[in-house]
Amino acid sequence: SQTIHQWPATLVQPVGSPLSLECTVEGTSNPNLYWYRQAAGRGLQLLFYSVGIGQISSEVPQNLSASRPQDRQFILSSKKLLLSDSGFYLCAWRARPGQGAYEQYFGPGTRLTVT
Amino acid sequence: DQQVKQNSPSLSVQEGRISILNCDYTNSMFDYFLWYKKYPAEGPTFLISISSIKDKNEDGRFTVFLNKSAKHLSLHIVPSQPGDSAVYFCAASSNDYKLSFGAGTTVTVRA
């Protein structure tokens, strides 16, 4: 069965510090991978998605970036955090189109607080 | 631009009764719809989905109804149980890659 991991679970970082959140998926190959953010009391905002190694699509202009160095690894980064970057960050995967339905499956999330 | 809207931020229902969650969408290209359940500090869990070629899909206590002409879908939970207390997100897709999510409805099941 497939499993998705995210770490760390919680993170408190000062404004201006760098960020690196990691997500890995087990039990599947060539998945589509996604980064979402949920701000307090809000819905899920898609930040980045990737259909393959090195292929990143950005949905929202901001000071975050994403990378996919390996097939089942997705990293969210920032060089300098802003207060507005605080939120709950979720990684998700779905089977490659043609290999299943549209469902995306989410990791446990990372709670980021920028102080 | 919010293409998927959940206009009720919260819903309170008595245990054993029906919970009805509503969702409206504006993009007529959406052809697949999903519901997710989310507990605090956890990732959303997929509940049930429906393709635009259907108007109903049922899975145990959960049934999703789709009204394409009204661009409306709903999730029925019967009977509601205390463990159903969570935030429910409606999502929609028009292609193979992305989902658009609503803002969520917080369901509280009262004993």
CSV table of C-alpha atoms in Angstrom, one decimal:
chain,number,residue,atom,x,y,z
A,1,SER,CA,0.0,0.0,0.0
A,2,GLN,CA,1.0,3.6,-0.5
A,3,THR,CA,2.3,5.8,2.3
A,4,ILE,CA,3.2,9.5,2.4
A,5,HIS,CA,5.5,11.0,4.9
A,6,GLN,CA,6.1,14.6,5.8
A,7,TRP,CA,8.5,16.2,8.3
A,8,PRO,CA,8.8,17.9,10.5
A,9,ALA,CA,5.4,17.8,12.1
A,10,THR,CA,5.8,21.3,13.6
A,11,LEU,CA,8.2,24.1,13.0
A,12,VAL,CA,8.7,27.5,14.6
A,13,GLN,CA,11.0,29.8,12.6
A,14,PRO,CA,11.9,33.5,12.9
A,15,VAL,CA,11.1,35.9,10.1
A,16,GLY,CA,13.9,35.9,7.5
A,17,SER,CA,15.1,32.4,8.2
A,18,PRO,CA,15.2,29.7,5.5
A,19,LEU,CA,12.7,26.8,5.2
A,20,SER,CA,12.9,23.2,4.0
A,21,LEU,CA,10.0,20.8,4.2
A,22,GLU,CA,10.3,17.3,2.9
A,23,CYS,CA,7.7,14.9,1.6
A,24,THR,CA,8.3,11.3,0.5
A,25,VAL,CA,5.9,8.7,-1.0
A,26,GLU,CA,6.3,5.0,-0.7
A,27,GLY,CA,4.5,2.2,-2.6
A,28,THR,CA,4.0,3.9,-5.9
A,29,SER,CA,6.0,5.0,-8.9
A,30,ASN,CA,5.8,8.2,-11.0
A,31,PRO,CA,3.2,9.9,-8.9
A,32,ASN,CA,2.0,13.4,-9.3
A,33,LEU,CA,3.0,15.4,-6.3
A,34,TYR,CA,1.5,18.5,-4.7
A,35,TRP,CA,2.2,21.1,-2.0
A,36,TYR,CA,-0.8,22.8,-0.4
A,37,ARG,CA,-1.1,25.4,2.3
A,38,GLN,CA,-4.1,25.8,4.7
A,39,ALA,CA,-4.2,29.2,6.4
A,40,ALA,CA,-6.1,29.5,9.6
A,41,GLY,CA,-9.8,29.1,8.9
A,42,ARG,CA,-9.3,28.8,5.2
A,43,GLY,CA,-9.5,26.1,2.5
A,44,LEU,CA,-6.6,24.4,0.8
A,45,GLN,CA,-4.5,26.5,-1.5
A,46,LEU,CA,-2.5,24.7,-4.1
A,47,LEU,CA,1.1,26.0,-4.1
A,48,PHE,CA,3.1,23.7,-6.5
A,49,TYR,CA,2.6,20.5,-8.4
A,50,SER,CA,5.0,18.2,-10.1
A,51,VAL,CA,4.4,15.5,-12.8
A,52,GLY,CA,7.9,14.2,-12.8
A,53,ILE,CA,11.5,14.7,-11.6
A,54,GLY,CA,12.6,18.3,-12.0
A,55,GLN,CA,9.2,19.3,-13.3
A,56,ILE,CA,7.6,21.9,-11.1
A,57,SER,CA,4.5,24.1,-11.8
A,58,SER,CA,3.8,27.1,-9.5
A,59,GLU,CA,0.3,28.1,-8.8
A,60,VAL,CA,0.8,31.2,-6.6
A,61,PRO,CA,3.6,33.7,-6.9
A,62,GLN,CA,5.4,34.0,-3.6
A,63,ASN,CA,8.7,33.6,-1.9
A,64,LEU,CA,8.4,29.8,-1.8
A,65,SER,CA,9.9,27.3,-4.2
A,66,ALA,CA,9.6,23.6,-4.7
A,67,SER,CA,11.9,20.9,-6.1
A,68,ARG,CA,11.6,17.2,-7.0
A,69,PRO,CA,15.1,15.7,-6.9
A,70,GLN,CA,13.8,12.1,-6.9
A,71,ASP,CA,10.7,10.4,-8.2
A,72,ARG,CA,9.0,10.1,-4.8
A,73,GLN,CA,10.6,13.1,-3.0
A,74,PHE,CA,9.1,16.6,-3.0
A,75,ILE,CA,10.7,19.5,-1.2
A,76,LEU,CA,9.2,22.9,-0.3
A,77,SER,CA,11.8,25.7,0.4
A,78,SER,CA,12.1,29.4,1.1
A,79,LYS,CA,15.2,31.5,1.4
A,80,LYS,CA,13.6,34.0,3.7
A,81,LEU,CA,10.4,33.4,5.6
A,82,LEU,CA,7.7,36.0,6.0
A,83,LEU,CA,5.1,36.2,8.7
A,84,SER,CA,2.4,35.4,6.1
A,85,ASP,CA,4.1,32.1,5.4
A,86,SER,CA,2.7,30.7,8.6
A,87,GLY,CA,0.1,27.9,8.1
A,88,PHE,CA,-0.4,24.2,7.7
A,89,TYR,CA,1.5,22.7,4.8
A,90,LEU,CA,0.3,19.6,3.2
A,91,CYS,CA,1.9,17.3,0.7
A,92,ALA,CA,-0.2,15.1,-1.5
A,93,TRP,CA,0.2,12.5,-4.2
A,94,ARG,CA,-2.0,10.9,-6.9
A,95,ALA,CA,-1.5,8.2,-9.4
A,96,ARG,CA,-0.3,9.3,-12.8
A,97,PRO,CA,-3.2,10.2,-15.1
A,98,GLY,CA,-4.4,7.1,-16.9
A,99,GLN,CA,-3.5,4.9,-13.9
A,100,GLY,CA,-6.4,5.7,-11.7
A,101,ALA,CA,-9.0,8.2,-10.7
A,102,TYR,CA,-8.6,11.8,-9.6
A,103,GLU,CA,-8.2,11.3,-5.9
A,104,GLN,CA,-5.2,12.9,-4.2
A,105,TYR,CA,-3.9,11.4,-0.9
A,106,PHE,CA,-2.5,13.7,1.7
A,107,GLY,CA,0.3,13.5,4.2
A,108,PRO,CA,0.0,14.4,7.9
A,109,GLY,CA,1.0,18.0,7.4
A,110,THR,CA,3.5,20.4,8.9
A,111,ARG,CA,2.4,23.2,11.1
A,112,LEU,CA,4.7,26.2,10.4
A,113,THR,CA,4.7,29.2,12.7
A,114,VAL,CA,6.8,32.2,11.6
A,115,THR,CA,7.6,34.5,14.5
B,1,ASP,CA,-11.4,33.4,-7.8
B,2,GLN,CA,-13.2,30.9,-5.7
B,3,GLN,CA,-14.5,28.3,-8.2
B,4,VAL,CA,-15.7,25.9,-5.5
B,5,LYS,CA,-17.9,27.4,-2.7
B,6,GLN,CA,-19.1,25.9,0.6
B,7,ASN,CA,-21.3,28.6,1.9
B,8,SER,CA,-22.0,27.0,5.3
B,9,PRO,CA,-19.0,27.3,7.5
B,10,SER,CA,-20.5,25.1,10.1
B,11,LEU,CA,-23.2,22.5,10.7
B,12,SER,CA,-24.4,21.0,14.0
B,13,VAL,CA,-26.4,17.8,14.0
B,14,GLN,CA,-27.7,15.4,16.5
B,15,GLU,CA,-26.2,11.9,16.7
B,16,GLY,CA,-28.2,9.5,14.5
B,17,ARG,CA,-29.7,12.2,12.3
B,18,ILE,CA,-28.7,13.1,8.8
B,19,SER,CA,-25.9,15.6,8.0
B,20,ILE,CA,-26.2,17.4,4.7
B,21,LEU,CA,-23.3,19.4,3.4
B,22,ASN,CA,-23.6,21.5,0.3
B,23,CYS,CA,-21.1,22.7,-2.3
B,24,ASP,CA,-21.5,24.9,-5.4
B,25,TYR,CA,-19.2,25.4,-8.2
B,26,THR,CA,-18.9,27.9,-11.1
B,27,ASN,CA,-16.6,26.2,-13.6
B,28,SER,CA,-18.7,24.2,-16.1
B,29,MET,CA,-15.5,22.3,-17.1
B,30,PHE,CA,-15.3,20.5,-13.8
B,31,ASP,CA,-16.1,16.8,-14.4
B,32,TYR,CA,-15.0,15.1,-11.2
B,33,PHE,CA,-16.0,15.9,-7.7
B,34,LEU,CA,-14.6,14.7,-4.4
B,35,TRP,CA,-15.3,15.1,-0.6
B,36,TYR,CA,-12.5,15.0,2.0
B,37,LYS,CA,-12.7,14.8,5.8
B,38,LYS,CA,-10.1,16.5,7.9
B,39,TYR,CA,-9.4,16.3,11.6
B,40,PRO,CA,-7.4,19.1,13.4
B,41,ALA,CA,-3.6,18.9,12.8
B,42,GLU,CA,-4.0,16.0,10.3
B,43,GLY,CA,-4.1,15.8,6.5
B,44,PRO,CA,-7.4,15.5,4.7
B,45,THR,CA,-8.7,12.0,4.1
B,46,PHE,CA,-10.5,11.1,0.9
B,47,LEU,CA,-14.2,10.1,1.5
B,48,ILE,CA,-16.1,9.7,-1.7
B,49,SER,CA,-16.1,11.0,-5.3
B,50,ILE,CA,-18.5,11.3,-8.2
B,51,SER,CA,-18.0,11.6,-11.9
B,52,SER,CA,-20.1,14.1,-13.9
B,53,ILE,CA,-21.7,11.2,-15.8
B,54,LYS,CA,-23.4,10.2,-12.6
B,55,ASP,CA,-25.9,12.0,-10.3
B,56,LYS,CA,-25.4,9.8,-7.2
B,57,ASN,CA,-22.7,7.7,-5.6
B,58,GLU,CA,-23.1,5.8,-2.4
B,59,ASP,CA,-20.5,4.3,0.0
B,60,GLY,CA,-21.8,3.0,3.3
B,61,ARG,CA,-23.2,5.9,5.3
B,62,PHE,CA,-22.0,8.5,2.7
B,63,THR,CA,-23.8,9.5,-0.4
B,64,VAL,CA,-22.9,12.2,-2.8
B,65,PHE,CA,-25.4,13.8,-5.1
B,66,LEU,CA,-24.6,15.9,-8.2
B,67,ASN,CA,-26.9,18.3,-9.9
B,68,LYS,CA,-24.9,19.5,-13.0
B,69,SER,CA,-27.6,21.9,-14.2
B,70,ALA,CA,-27.5,23.7,-10.9
B,71,LYS,CA,-23.7,23.3,-10.5
B,72,HIS,CA,-24.4,21.9,-7.1
B,73,LEU,CA,-23.4,18.8,-5.1
B,74,SER,CA,-24.1,17.6,-1.7
B,75,LEU,CA,-22.8,15.0,0.8
B,76,HIS,CA,-25.3,13.1,3.0
B,77,ILE,CA,-24.1,11.3,6.1
B,78,VAL,CA,-26.6,8.9,7.5
B,79,PRO,CA,-26.7,8.2,10.4
B,80,SER,CA,-24.3,10.8,11.8
B,81,GLN,CA,-21.9,9.6,14.4
B,82,PRO,CA,-19.6,11.4,16.9
B,83,GLY,CA,-16.5,10.4,14.9
B,84,ASP,CA,-18.0,12.3,12.0
B,85,SER,CA,-17.2,15.6,13.7
B,86,ALA,CA,-14.5,17.2,11.5
B,87,VAL,CA,-14.1,19.7,8.7
B,88,TYR,CA,-15.4,18.5,5.3
B,89,PHE,CA,-13.9,19.9,2.1
B,90,CYS,CA,-15.5,19.7,-1.3
B,91,ALA,CA,-13.1,19.6,-4.3
B,92,ALA,CA,-13.5,19.6,-8.1
B,93,SER,CA,-11.3,18.9,-11.1
B,94,SER,CA,-11.4,19.7,-14.8
B,95,ASN,CA,-8.2,18.0,-15.8
B,96,ASP,CA,-5.8,15.3,-14.7
B,97,TYR,CA,-3.6,17.3,-12.4
B,98,LYS,CA,-5.3,19.8,-10.1
B,99,LEU,CA,-8.1,20.0,-7.6
B,100,SER,CA,-9.9,23.1,-6.6
B,101,PHE,CA,-11.1,23.1,-2.9
B,102,GLY,CA,-13.9,24.8,-1.1
B,103,ALA,CA,-13.3,26.6,2.2
B,104,GLY,CA,-14.7,23.7,4.2
B,105,THR,CA,-17.6,23.1,6.5
B,106,THR,CA,-17.1,22.2,10.2
B,107,VAL,CA,-19.5,19.5,11.3
B,108,THR,CA,-20.3,18.9,14.9
B,109,VAL,CA,-22.2,15.8,15.9
B,110,ARG,CA,-24.0,16.3,19.3
B,111,ALA,CA,-24.6,13.3,21.5
